[in-house]
Amino acid sequence: MSERTATVVIVGGGFGGLAAAKALRKTPARVFLIDRTNHHLFQPLLYQVATSVLTPEQIGSPLRGILRNQKNATVILGEVKGVDKESRRVIVDSADREGVPLSYDYLVLATGASHSYFGHNEFEKYAPGLKSLPDAVAIKSKILAAFEQAEAEDDPSRHKELLTFVLVGAGPTGVELAAAIAVLVRSSLKSEFRRIDPTSARIVLVDMANRVLGPFSEKLSADAKTRLEELGVEVLLGHGVDQIDENGVIVAGERITAKTVIWTAGVTPSPAGKWLGVETDRAGRVRVGKDVSVPGHPEVFVVGDTASFEQDGKPLPGVAQVAMQQGRYVGKSIHRRLVGRSPLPPFRYWDKGNMAVVGKGFAVLESGKVRLSGLLAWLVWGAVHLQFLAQRNLRMAVFLQWVWTGVTGQRGSRLIVSRPLASEDEPHLASGSNATTNRPLPANQPALSGDGR
Ligand SMILES: Cc1cc2nc3c(=O)[nH]c(=O)nc-3n(C[C@H](O)[C@H](O)[C@H](O)COP(=O)(O)OP(=O)(O)OC[C@H]3O[C@@H](n4cnc5c(N)ncnc54)[C@H](O)[C@@H]3O)c2cc1C
């Protein structure tokens, strides 16, 4: 390396990118962390924002704040659009500038994943996914608005459709969210409505697999399914969703009419593989070597959900621990190269286990030979999640909120702050139309609220 200070560019301030940046804190290099949002997001608790237990601020931390004491790190709010690996530059769009090149000596791509509708992108309009804070806030608004709309609806025959919630995908996100909606209706909402009974809500969890929580052992999957059913969630397994539209879903040829459908199925990696023009796996994740670098480009690393790393003949899963361990490893590798130390041994993932929560007081936990379900697993789940929140103040805020919600049933944020009645083509009540059918209100019937803005 020449005498000038080396530049390390990290794209993505999620679990992988942030771990890499922190591992470079004592490195004689300029570290640029670029993210299209200004915050690090603790995705495992997104479902709690979507069900109004926590507020967005409780699971997201400004990247600038997290790295404020790391003098060699500069945070850039911008969206990377491509990489020119020959001239070693990333191309960034920021607020008012497009295609700005930023040179690097080392590049770490940690750009995560987004939803995959398995080729049915038309489903997205009716079935939003849960990946970001805006997604969680939109889903929360959609869920709460469905109850509001049912309460305001004079025709009781429409209540069933309004209070049916379908979740497509019974992996950890689907299971956690379905259980959390069930808890929401049976606790906080239960006594607050006069014309509807929130506990009559129908919550349906659909998956084409034959069990929920595929990555877990069969016993824990079965425990989770039993728990979901105790909470009143209908679990439909072994059937894919044939259709999702404005009226709900069609599963195994049968229509489930539902106002709210949420996509909790697949994910697809970021386009890092396309930017680099390198080999990817079938899912589109960049195949990386034993040191997590891109073959033929020892200065480019790809970590986390957007990387494909094989260990013992199997690809590593897309979980936070993999991203953090790879990010840390890559940060340390770059450090050692820059200070002239010998390279690290090949990367090896240490699997500490899997957890999923199924409503209040119940989780499943698998770690090595340990398999637990129930209250103890839930306590461990709580402790581990608190520990991994990015900042100490968030740990305290989330802990206090959990205790408060547990004791009083009161939630962090029940405000509907995005578009009240969700879909673009449905004028809401205040605009003078019936909210879901676009039938005009009778002339003598006033709009129920607001001034239509
Ligand atoms: C709802 C949900 C629940 C989950 N629950 C768990 C769980 O309980 N346990 C677990 O281990 N894992 C869980 N995961 C998975 C875990 O969150 C991911 O595996 C992990 O976040 C991957 O880390 P990453 O660094 O690869 O990507 P991310 O953490 O997703 O970070 C990617 C970052 O890159 C930024 N970015 C993307 N593209 C660009 C671009 N072009 N330019 C600039 N910035 C960009 C994004 O804004 C983001 O900040 C969950 C995921 C979701 C969505």
Short mmCIF file of C-alpha atoms and ligand atoms in Angstrom, two decimals:
data_model
loop_
_atom_site.label_atom_id
_atom_site.label_comp_id
_atom_site.label_asym_id
_atom_site.label_seq_id
_atom_site.Cartn_x
_atom_site.Cartn_y
_atom_site.Cartn_z
CA MET A 1 0.00 0.00 0.00
CA SER A 2 1.31 3.47 -0.83
CA GLU A 3 1.97 6.05 1.85
CA ARG A 4 -1.33 7.80 1.33
CA THR A 5 -4.12 6.78 3.68
CA ALA A 6 -6.11 3.89 2.28
CA THR A 7 -9.86 4.27 1.69
CA VAL A 8 -12.29 1.57 2.74
CA VAL A 9 -15.81 1.96 1.37
CA ILE A 10 -18.56 -0.01 3.10
CA VAL A 11 -21.95 -0.06 1.43
CA GLY A 12 -24.79 -0.81 3.85
CA GLY A 13 -25.07 0.06 7.52
CA GLY A 14 -27.01 -3.07 8.50
CA PHE A 15 -25.65 -5.90 10.61
CA GLY A 16 -22.76 -6.77 8.28
CA GLY A 17 -21.66 -3.29 7.24
CA LEU A 18 -21.78 -1.84 10.73
CA ALA A 19 -19.77 -4.75 12.17
CA ALA A 20 -17.14 -4.19 9.46
CA ALA A 21 -16.98 -0.45 10.18
CA LYS A 22 -16.56 -1.01 13.91
CA ALA A 23 -13.82 -3.59 13.35
CA LEU A 24 -11.89 -0.90 11.46
CA ARG A 25 -11.97 1.63 14.28
CA LYS A 26 -8.22 1.42 14.96
CA THR A 27 -7.21 1.01 11.34
CA PRO A 28 -5.08 3.66 9.66
CA ALA A 29 -7.63 4.19 6.91
CA ARG A 30 -10.47 6.47 5.89
CA VAL A 31 -13.67 4.50 6.24
CA PHE A 32 -16.76 5.58 4.31
CA LEU A 33 -20.03 3.96 5.35
CA ILE A 34 -22.71 4.59 2.73
CA ASP A 35 -26.35 3.78 3.37
CA ARG A 36 -29.54 4.85 1.66
CA THR A 37 -31.14 5.34 5.07
CA ASN A 38 -29.63 7.30 7.93
CA HIS A 39 -30.07 4.47 10.41
CA HIS A 40 -29.08 0.99 11.41
CA LEU A 41 -32.20 -1.12 11.72
CA PHE A 42 -32.76 -4.01 14.10
CA GLN A 43 -34.90 -6.03 11.71
CA PRO A 44 -35.73 -8.86 14.15
CA LEU A 45 -38.03 -6.49 16.05
CA LEU A 46 -39.74 -4.97 13.02
CA TYR A 47 -42.81 -7.08 13.68
CA GLN A 48 -43.19 -5.31 17.04
CA VAL A 49 -43.35 -1.95 15.25
CA ALA A 50 -45.87 -3.43 12.81
CA THR A 51 -48.05 -4.46 15.77
CA SER A 52 -47.49 -1.19 17.64
CA VAL A 53 -45.60 -2.60 20.63
CA LEU A 54 -42.51 -0.53 19.82
CA THR A 55 -41.97 2.74 18.01
CA PRO A 56 -39.65 3.04 15.00
CA GLU A 57 -37.16 5.00 17.11
CA GLN A 58 -36.84 2.08 19.51
CA ILE A 59 -35.41 -0.30 16.90
CA GLY A 60 -33.46 2.07 14.68
CA SER A 61 -30.37 4.09 15.53
CA PRO A 62 -28.80 6.87 13.47
CA LEU A 63 -25.58 5.52 11.95
CA ARG A 64 -23.93 8.87 12.54
CA GLY A 65 -24.70 8.57 16.25
CA ILE A 66 -23.41 5.00 16.51
CA LEU A 67 -20.10 5.95 14.88
CA ARG A 68 -19.74 9.40 16.45
CA ASN A 69 -16.62 8.43 18.39
CA GLN A 70 -14.97 6.62 15.51
CA LYS A 71 -12.93 9.43 14.02
CA ASN A 72 -11.81 7.54 10.91
CA ALA A 73 -15.41 6.81 9.87
CA THR A 74 -17.53 9.08 7.66
CA VAL A 75 -21.19 8.32 7.12
CA ILE A 76 -22.71 9.17 3.74
CA LEU A 77 -26.44 9.14 3.15
CA GLY A 78 -26.70 7.91 -0.42
CA GLU A 79 -27.74 5.05 -2.62
CA VAL A 80 -25.10 3.04 -4.43
CA LYS A 81 -26.12 2.36 -8.01
CA GLY A 82 -23.14 0.45 -9.29
CA VAL A 83 -19.51 -0.52 -8.90
CA ASP A 84 -16.72 -0.05 -11.41
CA LYS A 85 -14.38 -2.71 -10.12
CA GLU A 86 -11.71 -2.05 -12.72
CA SER A 87 -11.24 1.60 -11.72
CA ARG A 88 -12.16 0.76 -8.10
CA ARG A 89 -15.03 3.18 -7.70
CA VAL A 90 -18.57 2.96 -6.42
CA ILE A 91 -21.23 5.10 -8.05
CA VAL A 92 -23.48 6.88 -5.58
CA ASP A 93 -26.69 8.88 -5.85
CA SER A 94 -27.21 11.29 -2.98
CA ALA A 95 -29.91 13.86 -2.28
CA ASP A 96 -29.27 16.17 -5.22
CA ARG A 97 -26.43 14.49 -7.08
CA GLU A 98 -26.49 11.44 -9.29
CA GLY A 99 -23.72 9.09 -10.33
CA VAL A 100 -21.04 10.49 -8.00
CA PRO A 101 -17.94 8.25 -8.09
CA LEU A 102 -16.16 7.36 -4.84
CA SER A 103 -12.80 5.62 -5.08
CA TYR A 104 -11.82 2.77 -2.82
CA ASP A 105 -8.84 0.63 -1.99
CA TYR A 106 -11.06 -1.89 -0.25
CA LEU A 107 -14.77 -2.35 -0.79
CA VAL A 108 -17.25 -4.13 1.48
CA LEU A 109 -20.72 -4.71 0.04
CA ALA A 110 -23.26 -5.37 2.79
CA THR A 111 -26.46 -4.39 1.04
CA GLY A 112 -28.75 -7.10 2.42
CA ALA A 113 -31.89 -8.37 0.76
CA SER A 114 -35.38 -7.25 -0.17
CA HIS A 115 -38.72 -9.03 -0.66
CA SER A 116 -39.12 -11.63 -3.32
CA TYR A 117 -42.59 -12.28 -4.70
CA PHE A 118 -41.27 -15.32 -6.60
CA GLY A 119 -41.93 -13.75 -9.98
CA HIS A 120 -45.34 -12.37 -8.95
CA ASN A 121 -44.44 -8.75 -8.47
CA GLU A 122 -48.09 -7.86 -9.05
CA PHE A 123 -48.78 -9.23 -5.53
CA GLU A 124 -46.76 -6.44 -3.96
CA LYS A 125 -49.52 -3.86 -4.41
CA TYR A 126 -51.90 -5.91 -2.25
CA ALA A 127 -49.49 -7.71 0.05
CA PRO A 128 -46.77 -5.46 1.45
CA GLY A 129 -43.68 -7.06 2.94
CA LEU A 130 -41.84 -6.28 6.16
CA LYS A 131 -38.25 -5.24 5.63
CA SER A 132 -37.85 -1.59 6.60
CA LEU A 133 -39.27 0.92 9.06
CA PRO A 134 -41.60 2.48 6.45
CA ASP A 135 -42.87 -1.07 5.73
CA ALA A 136 -43.52 -1.68 9.43
CA VAL A 137 -45.29 1.65 9.91
CA ALA A 138 -47.40 1.06 6.79
CA ILE A 139 -48.39 -2.44 7.95
CA LYS A 140 -49.23 -1.13 11.41
CA SER A 141 -51.44 1.54 9.87
CA LYS A 142 -53.10 -1.04 7.63
CA ILE A 143 -53.86 -3.35 10.56
CA LEU A 144 -55.18 -0.59 12.83
CA ALA A 145 -57.13 1.02 9.98
CA ALA A 146 -58.90 -2.29 9.30
CA PHE A 147 -60.31 -2.25 12.86
CA GLU A 148 -61.24 1.43 12.55
CA GLN A 149 -62.98 0.77 9.26
CA ALA A 150 -64.91 -2.18 10.67
CA GLU A 151 -66.05 -0.10 13.66
CA ALA A 152 -67.27 2.59 11.27
CA GLU A 153 -68.97 0.12 8.92
CA ASP A 154 -72.76 -0.13 9.38
CA ASP A 155 -73.09 -3.31 7.39
CA PRO A 156 -72.06 -6.16 9.73
CA SER A 157 -71.71 -8.56 6.80
CA ARG A 158 -68.57 -6.66 5.82
CA HIS A 159 -66.91 -7.01 9.22
CA LYS A 160 -65.63 -10.48 8.48
CA GLU A 161 -63.71 -9.36 5.39
CA LEU A 162 -62.40 -6.26 7.14
CA LEU A 163 -61.21 -8.26 10.11
CA THR A 164 -59.51 -11.03 8.17
CA PHE A 165 -55.72 -10.87 8.07
CA VAL A 166 -53.80 -13.23 5.84
CA LEU A 167 -50.05 -13.69 6.19
CA VAL A 168 -48.29 -15.45 3.34
CA GLY A 169 -45.20 -17.33 4.54
CA ALA A 170 -44.82 -19.22 7.81
CA GLY A 171 -41.11 -18.64 8.40
CA PRO A 172 -39.99 -16.73 11.49
CA THR A 173 -41.36 -13.38 10.26
CA GLY A 174 -44.80 -14.80 9.42
CA VAL A 175 -45.06 -16.75 12.65
CA GLU A 176 -43.92 -13.85 14.83
CA LEU A 177 -46.21 -11.37 13.10
CA ALA A 178 -49.28 -13.64 13.08
CA ALA A 179 -48.86 -14.36 16.80
CA ALA A 180 -48.31 -10.68 17.55
CA ILE A 181 -51.51 -9.67 15.71
CA ALA A 182 -53.38 -12.33 17.70
CA VAL A 183 -52.00 -10.89 20.95
CA LEU A 184 -52.84 -7.34 19.83
CA VAL A 185 -56.51 -8.16 19.25
CA ARG A 186 -56.84 -10.13 22.45
CA SER A 187 -55.15 -7.57 24.67
CA SER A 188 -54.95 -3.89 23.77
CA LEU A 189 -57.80 -3.76 21.24
CA LYS A 190 -60.19 -6.08 23.02
CA SER A 191 -62.06 -3.58 25.14
CA GLU A 192 -61.77 -0.45 23.03
CA PHE A 193 -64.33 -0.98 20.31
CA ARG A 194 -68.10 -0.74 20.71
CA ARG A 195 -69.57 -1.97 17.44
CA ILE A 196 -67.16 -4.77 16.65
CA ASP A 197 -65.49 -7.50 18.65
CA PRO A 198 -61.76 -7.34 17.79
CA THR A 199 -61.29 -10.88 19.09
CA SER A 200 -63.48 -12.09 16.23
CA ALA A 201 -60.63 -11.20 13.85
CA ARG A 202 -59.57 -14.07 11.64
CA ILE A 203 -55.80 -14.44 11.31
CA VAL A 204 -54.66 -16.91 8.68
CA LEU A 205 -51.06 -18.00 8.17
CA VAL A 206 -50.45 -19.74 4.85
CA ASP A 207 -47.40 -21.62 3.61
CA MET A 208 -46.77 -24.17 0.92
CA ALA A 209 -44.38 -26.04 3.23
CA ASN A 210 -45.77 -28.72 5.50
CA ARG A 211 -44.66 -27.05 8.70
CA VAL A 212 -44.11 -23.62 10.17
CA LEU A 213 -40.60 -22.38 10.99
CA GLY A 214 -38.84 -24.55 8.41
CA PRO A 215 -35.29 -24.00 9.76
CA PHE A 216 -36.22 -25.40 13.20
CA SER A 217 -36.52 -29.03 14.30
CA GLU A 218 -39.83 -30.77 13.63
CA LYS A 219 -40.66 -30.83 17.34
CA LEU A 220 -40.18 -27.07 17.72
CA SER A 221 -42.15 -26.42 14.52
CA ALA A 222 -44.99 -28.49 15.94
CA ASP A 223 -44.81 -26.64 19.28
CA ALA A 224 -44.94 -23.31 17.47
CA LYS A 225 -47.94 -24.41 15.40
CA THR A 226 -49.79 -25.57 18.50
CA ARG A 227 -49.07 -22.26 20.17
CA LEU A 228 -50.29 -20.31 17.14
CA GLU A 229 -53.52 -22.28 17.16
CA GLU A 230 -53.98 -21.64 20.88
CA LEU A 231 -53.71 -17.94 20.07
CA GLY A 232 -56.46 -18.35 17.48
CA VAL A 233 -54.30 -18.26 14.35
CA GLU A 234 -55.47 -20.55 11.52
CA VAL A 235 -52.45 -22.28 10.06
CA LEU A 236 -52.88 -23.45 6.45
CA LEU A 237 -49.94 -25.57 5.38
CA GLY A 238 -49.07 -27.43 2.21
CA HIS A 239 -50.71 -24.87 -0.07
CA GLY A 240 -49.18 -22.02 -1.99
CA VAL A 241 -51.10 -18.84 -2.67
CA ASP A 242 -52.43 -18.87 -6.24
CA GLN A 243 -53.62 -15.30 -6.35
CA ILE A 244 -53.47 -12.09 -4.32
CA ASP A 245 -55.71 -9.21 -5.32
CA GLU A 246 -57.81 -6.41 -3.86
CA ASN A 247 -60.29 -8.95 -2.47
CA GLY A 248 -57.83 -11.14 -0.63
CA VAL A 249 -56.12 -14.38 -1.61
CA ILE A 250 -56.88 -17.64 -3.36
CA VAL A 251 -55.35 -20.66 -1.63
CA ALA A 252 -55.76 -24.16 -3.07
CA GLY A 253 -58.56 -22.88 -5.30
CA GLU A 254 -60.48 -21.32 -2.41
CA ARG A 255 -60.86 -17.61 -1.90
CA ILE A 256 -60.20 -16.07 1.48
CA THR A 257 -61.73 -12.62 1.38
CA ALA A 258 -59.50 -10.32 3.36
CA LYS A 259 -58.90 -6.63 3.69
CA THR A 260 -55.32 -7.14 4.86
CA VAL A 261 -52.76 -9.43 3.26
CA ILE A 262 -49.13 -9.32 4.36
CA TRP A 263 -46.22 -10.93 2.52
CA THR A 264 -43.87 -12.75 4.87
CA ALA A 265 -42.39 -15.21 2.39
CA GLY A 266 -39.19 -14.98 0.34
CA VAL A 267 -36.35 -12.53 0.09
CA THR A 268 -34.04 -11.72 -2.78
CA PRO A 269 -30.49 -10.38 -2.41
CA SER A 270 -29.47 -6.86 -3.36
CA PRO A 271 -28.13 -6.43 -6.92
CA ALA A 272 -24.49 -6.48 -5.73
CA GLY A 273 -23.79 -9.44 -8.04
CA LYS A 274 -24.98 -7.42 -11.03
CA TRP A 275 -22.93 -4.39 -10.01
CA LEU A 276 -19.82 -6.54 -9.85
CA GLY A 277 -20.61 -8.75 -12.83
CA VAL A 278 -19.43 -11.84 -10.93
CA GLU A 279 -20.70 -15.33 -10.28
CA THR A 280 -23.81 -15.62 -8.12
CA ASP A 281 -25.76 -18.56 -6.75
CA ARG A 282 -29.25 -19.39 -8.02
CA ALA A 283 -30.79 -16.86 -5.66
CA GLY A 284 -28.50 -14.11 -6.99
CA ARG A 285 -26.17 -13.94 -3.99
CA VAL A 286 -22.50 -13.27 -4.76
CA ARG A 287 -20.36 -16.37 -4.37
CA VAL A 288 -17.48 -15.44 -2.10
CA GLY A 289 -14.28 -17.29 -1.26
CA LYS A 290 -13.04 -18.61 2.07
CA ASP A 291 -11.91 -15.12 3.12
CA VAL A 292 -15.31 -13.66 2.09
CA SER A 293 -13.72 -11.80 -0.82
CA VAL A 294 -14.88 -11.98 -4.42
CA PRO A 295 -12.77 -14.50 -6.40
CA GLY A 296 -10.19 -12.63 -8.49
CA HIS A 297 -10.77 -9.42 -6.49
CA PRO A 298 -9.10 -9.69 -3.11
CA GLU A 299 -9.96 -6.03 -2.43
CA VAL A 300 -13.74 -6.60 -2.73
CA PHE A 301 -15.74 -8.35 0.00
CA VAL A 302 -19.42 -9.21 0.12
CA VAL A 303 -21.02 -10.07 3.46
CA GLY A 304 -24.38 -10.99 4.96
CA ASP A 305 -27.63 -11.62 3.09
CA THR A 306 -26.17 -10.64 -0.24
CA ALA A 307 -23.28 -13.14 -0.06
CA SER A 308 -23.26 -16.87 -0.72
CA PHE A 309 -20.73 -18.61 1.51
CA GLU A 310 -20.54 -22.39 1.71
CA GLN A 311 -19.54 -24.03 4.95
CA ASP A 312 -19.38 -27.82 5.24
CA GLY A 313 -21.07 -28.09 1.83
CA LYS A 314 -24.06 -25.92 2.77
CA PRO A 315 -24.72 -22.23 2.15
CA LEU A 316 -24.93 -20.14 5.30
CA PRO A 317 -28.41 -18.85 6.17
CA GLY A 318 -29.48 -15.22 5.79
CA VAL A 319 -29.45 -14.29 9.45
CA ALA A 320 -28.04 -11.42 11.46
CA GLN A 321 -25.32 -13.52 13.13
CA VAL A 322 -23.82 -14.55 9.79
CA ALA A 323 -23.77 -10.93 8.61
CA MET A 324 -22.21 -9.67 11.86
CA GLN A 325 -19.55 -12.37 12.02
CA GLN A 326 -18.64 -11.90 8.35
CA GLY A 327 -18.58 -8.11 8.71
CA ARG A 328 -16.31 -8.31 11.74
CA TYR A 329 -14.03 -10.83 10.00
CA VAL A 330 -13.72 -8.67 6.89
CA GLY A 331 -13.00 -5.55 8.95
CA LYS A 332 -10.25 -7.39 10.80
CA SER A 333 -8.84 -8.83 7.54
CA ILE A 334 -8.58 -5.39 5.99
CA HIS A 335 -6.99 -4.06 9.16
CA ARG A 336 -4.35 -6.80 9.12
CA ARG A 337 -3.53 -6.17 5.49
CA LEU A 338 -3.16 -2.46 6.08
CA VAL A 339 -0.88 -2.85 9.09
CA GLY A 340 1.14 -5.57 7.39
CA ARG A 341 0.10 -8.49 9.57
CA SER A 342 -0.40 -12.07 8.37
CA PRO A 343 -3.84 -12.95 6.98
CA LEU A 344 -6.57 -14.44 9.15
CA PRO A 345 -7.44 -18.13 8.75
CA PRO A 346 -10.49 -18.76 6.51
CA PHE A 347 -13.82 -17.47 7.80
CA ARG A 348 -15.87 -19.93 9.82
CA TYR A 349 -19.39 -19.21 11.03
CA TRP A 350 -20.12 -20.02 14.65
CA ASP A 351 -23.79 -20.88 14.79
CA LYS A 352 -25.09 -19.79 18.18
CA GLY A 353 -28.60 -21.00 17.41
CA ASN A 354 -32.02 -19.92 16.24
CA MET A 355 -34.95 -18.38 18.04
CA ALA A 356 -38.47 -17.31 17.16
CA VAL A 357 -41.09 -15.82 19.41
CA VAL A 358 -44.71 -16.96 19.23
CA GLY A 359 -46.74 -14.40 21.15
CA LYS A 360 -46.36 -13.27 24.72
CA GLY A 361 -44.42 -15.64 26.98
CA PHE A 362 -43.59 -18.26 24.36
CA ALA A 363 -40.60 -18.78 22.07
CA VAL A 364 -38.75 -21.65 20.47
CA LEU A 365 -35.01 -21.89 20.77
CA GLU A 366 -32.51 -24.23 19.15
CA SER A 367 -28.82 -24.04 19.95
CA GLY A 368 -26.59 -27.04 19.35
CA LYS A 369 -28.33 -29.92 21.06
CA VAL A 370 -30.48 -27.64 23.20
CA ARG A 371 -34.12 -27.41 22.09
CA LEU A 372 -36.50 -25.37 24.14
CA SER A 373 -40.00 -24.06 23.75
CA GLY A 374 -42.09 -22.00 26.15
CA LEU A 375 -41.45 -19.33 28.75
CA LEU A 376 -37.76 -20.02 29.38
CA ALA A 377 -37.00 -19.78 25.65
CA TRP A 378 -38.97 -16.51 25.58
CA LEU A 379 -36.89 -15.05 28.42
CA VAL A 380 -33.68 -16.03 26.63
CA TRP A 381 -35.08 -14.55 23.40
CA GLY A 382 -35.80 -11.26 25.20
CA ALA A 383 -32.36 -11.07 26.80
CA VAL A 384 -30.54 -11.85 23.55
CA HIS A 385 -32.53 -9.34 21.52
CA LEU A 386 -31.95 -6.61 24.07
CA GLN A 387 -28.24 -7.34 24.04
CA PHE A 388 -28.01 -7.01 20.25
CA LEU A 389 -29.76 -3.65 19.97
CA ALA A 390 -27.21 -1.18 18.64
CA GLN A 391 -27.23 1.32 21.50
CA ARG A 392 -27.54 1.19 25.28
CA ASN A 393 -30.36 3.74 25.43
CA LEU A 394 -32.42 1.57 23.05
CA ARG A 395 -31.90 -1.48 25.25
CA MET A 396 -33.29 0.41 28.21
CA ALA A 397 -36.17 1.94 26.21
CA VAL A 398 -37.21 -1.39 24.70
CA PHE A 399 -36.93 -3.22 28.02
CA LEU A 400 -39.10 -0.62 29.78
CA GLN A 401 -41.63 -0.68 26.93
CA TRP A 402 -41.86 -4.48 27.11
CA VAL A 403 -42.42 -4.39 30.86
CA TRP A 404 -45.02 -1.63 30.48
CA THR A 405 -46.84 -3.46 27.67
CA GLY A 406 -46.68 -6.73 29.61
CA VAL A 407 -48.15 -5.19 32.74
CA THR A 408 -50.70 -2.77 31.30
CA GLY A 409 -51.35 -4.00 27.76
CA GLN A 410 -50.55 -0.45 26.58
CA ARG A 411 -48.46 -0.19 23.45
CA GLY A 412 -45.70 2.14 22.30
CA SER A 413 -47.44 3.65 19.33
CA ARG A 414 -51.00 3.15 18.14
CA LEU A 415 -51.13 6.20 15.92
CA ILE A 416 -52.14 5.77 12.32
CA VAL A 417 -49.81 8.28 10.76
CA SER A 418 -49.58 7.06 7.20
CA ARG A 419 -52.46 7.05 4.70
CA PRO A 420 -55.46 6.11 6.86
CA LEU A 421 -57.25 3.59 4.70
CA ALA A 422 -54.28 2.08 3.00
CA SER A 423 -54.89 1.60 -0.67
CA GLU A 424 -54.41 4.42 -3.19
CA ASP A 425 -57.59 3.75 -5.09
CA GLU A 426 -59.80 3.73 -2.03
CA PRO A 427 -60.88 7.23 -1.09
CA HIS A 428 -61.42 7.22 2.65
CA LEU A 429 -64.59 8.03 4.49
CA ALA A 430 -63.84 11.67 4.99
CA SER A 431 -63.66 12.25 1.26
CA GLY A 432 -67.32 11.49 0.92
CA SER A 433 -67.24 7.93 -0.36
CA ASN A 434 -67.73 4.58 1.26
CA ALA A 435 -64.25 3.55 2.23
CA THR A 436 -63.97 0.16 0.62
CA THR A 437 -66.50 -0.03 -2.14
CA ASN A 438 -66.36 3.47 -3.54
CA ARG A 439 -70.13 3.60 -3.19
CA PRO A 440 -71.05 7.28 -2.68
CA LEU A 441 -72.35 8.07 0.78
CA PRO A 442 -76.05 8.90 0.90
CA ALA A 443 -76.53 12.64 0.56
CA ASN A 444 -77.74 13.07 4.12
CA GLN A 445 -74.92 11.06 5.64
CA PRO A 446 -72.02 13.21 6.79
CA ALA A 447 -68.45 12.07 6.39
CA LEU A 448 -67.36 10.49 9.66
CA SER A 449 -64.29 12.48 10.40
CA GLY A 450 -61.80 15.09 9.37
CA ASP A 451 -61.82 17.54 6.52
CA GLY A 452 -60.69 15.20 3.81
CA ARG A 453 -57.05 16.21 3.74
C1 LIG B 1 -38.70 -8.92 9.58
C2 LIG B 1 -37.36 -9.58 9.73
C3 LIG B 1 -37.07 -10.31 10.88
C4 LIG B 1 -35.83 -10.92 11.03
N1 LIG B 1 -35.59 -11.62 12.18
C5 LIG B 1 -34.37 -12.15 12.37
C6 LIG B 1 -34.05 -12.82 13.59
O1 LIG B 1 -34.89 -12.92 14.48
N2 LIG B 1 -32.81 -13.32 13.74
C7 LIG B 1 -31.86 -13.22 12.74
O2 LIG B 1 -30.74 -13.66 12.93
N3 LIG B 1 -32.13 -12.61 11.58
C8 LIG B 1 -33.35 -12.08 11.36
N4 LIG B 1 -33.64 -11.45 10.18
C9 LIG B 1 -32.63 -11.44 9.12
C10 LIG B 1 -31.55 -10.40 9.39
O3 LIG B 1 -32.16 -9.17 9.70
C11 LIG B 1 -30.67 -10.30 8.17
O4 LIG B 1 -30.08 -11.56 7.95
C12 LIG B 1 -29.59 -9.25 8.38
O5 LIG B 1 -30.17 -7.99 8.53
C13 LIG B 1 -28.61 -9.26 7.22
O6 LIG B 1 -27.65 -8.26 7.46
P1 LIG B 1 -27.00 -7.50 6.23
O7 LIG B 1 -25.96 -6.61 6.78
O8 LIG B 1 -26.64 -8.46 5.16
O9 LIG B 1 -28.20 -6.65 5.62
P2 LIG B 1 -29.12 -5.56 6.32
O10 LIG B 1 -29.05 -5.64 7.78
O11 LIG B 1 -30.44 -5.72 5.66
O12 LIG B 1 -28.47 -4.19 5.90
C14 LIG B 1 -28.42 -3.78 4.56
C15 LIG B 1 -28.20 -2.28 4.57
O13 LIG B 1 -27.81 -1.88 3.26
C16 LIG B 1 -28.50 -0.70 2.91
N5 LIG B 1 -28.57 -0.70 1.45
C17 LIG B 1 -29.14 -1.61 0.66
N6 LIG B 1 -28.94 -1.30 -0.62
C18 LIG B 1 -28.24 -0.14 -0.63
C19 LIG B 1 -27.73 0.68 -1.67
N7 LIG B 1 -27.91 0.39 -2.95
N8 LIG B 1 -27.05 1.79 -1.33
C20 LIG B 1 -26.86 2.12 -0.02
N9 LIG B 1 -27.34 1.36 1.00
C21 LIG B 1 -28.00 0.24 0.69
C22 LIG B 1 -29.84 -0.83 3.60
O14 LIG B 1 -30.44 0.43 3.80
C23 LIG B 1 -29.44 -1.50 4.90
O15 LIG B 1 -29.13 -0.55 5.91
C24 LIG B 1 -34.87 -10.82 10.01
C25 LIG B 1 -35.14 -10.09 8.85
C26 LIG B 1 -36.38 -9.47 8.71
C27 LIG B 1 -36.67 -8.67 7.48
#
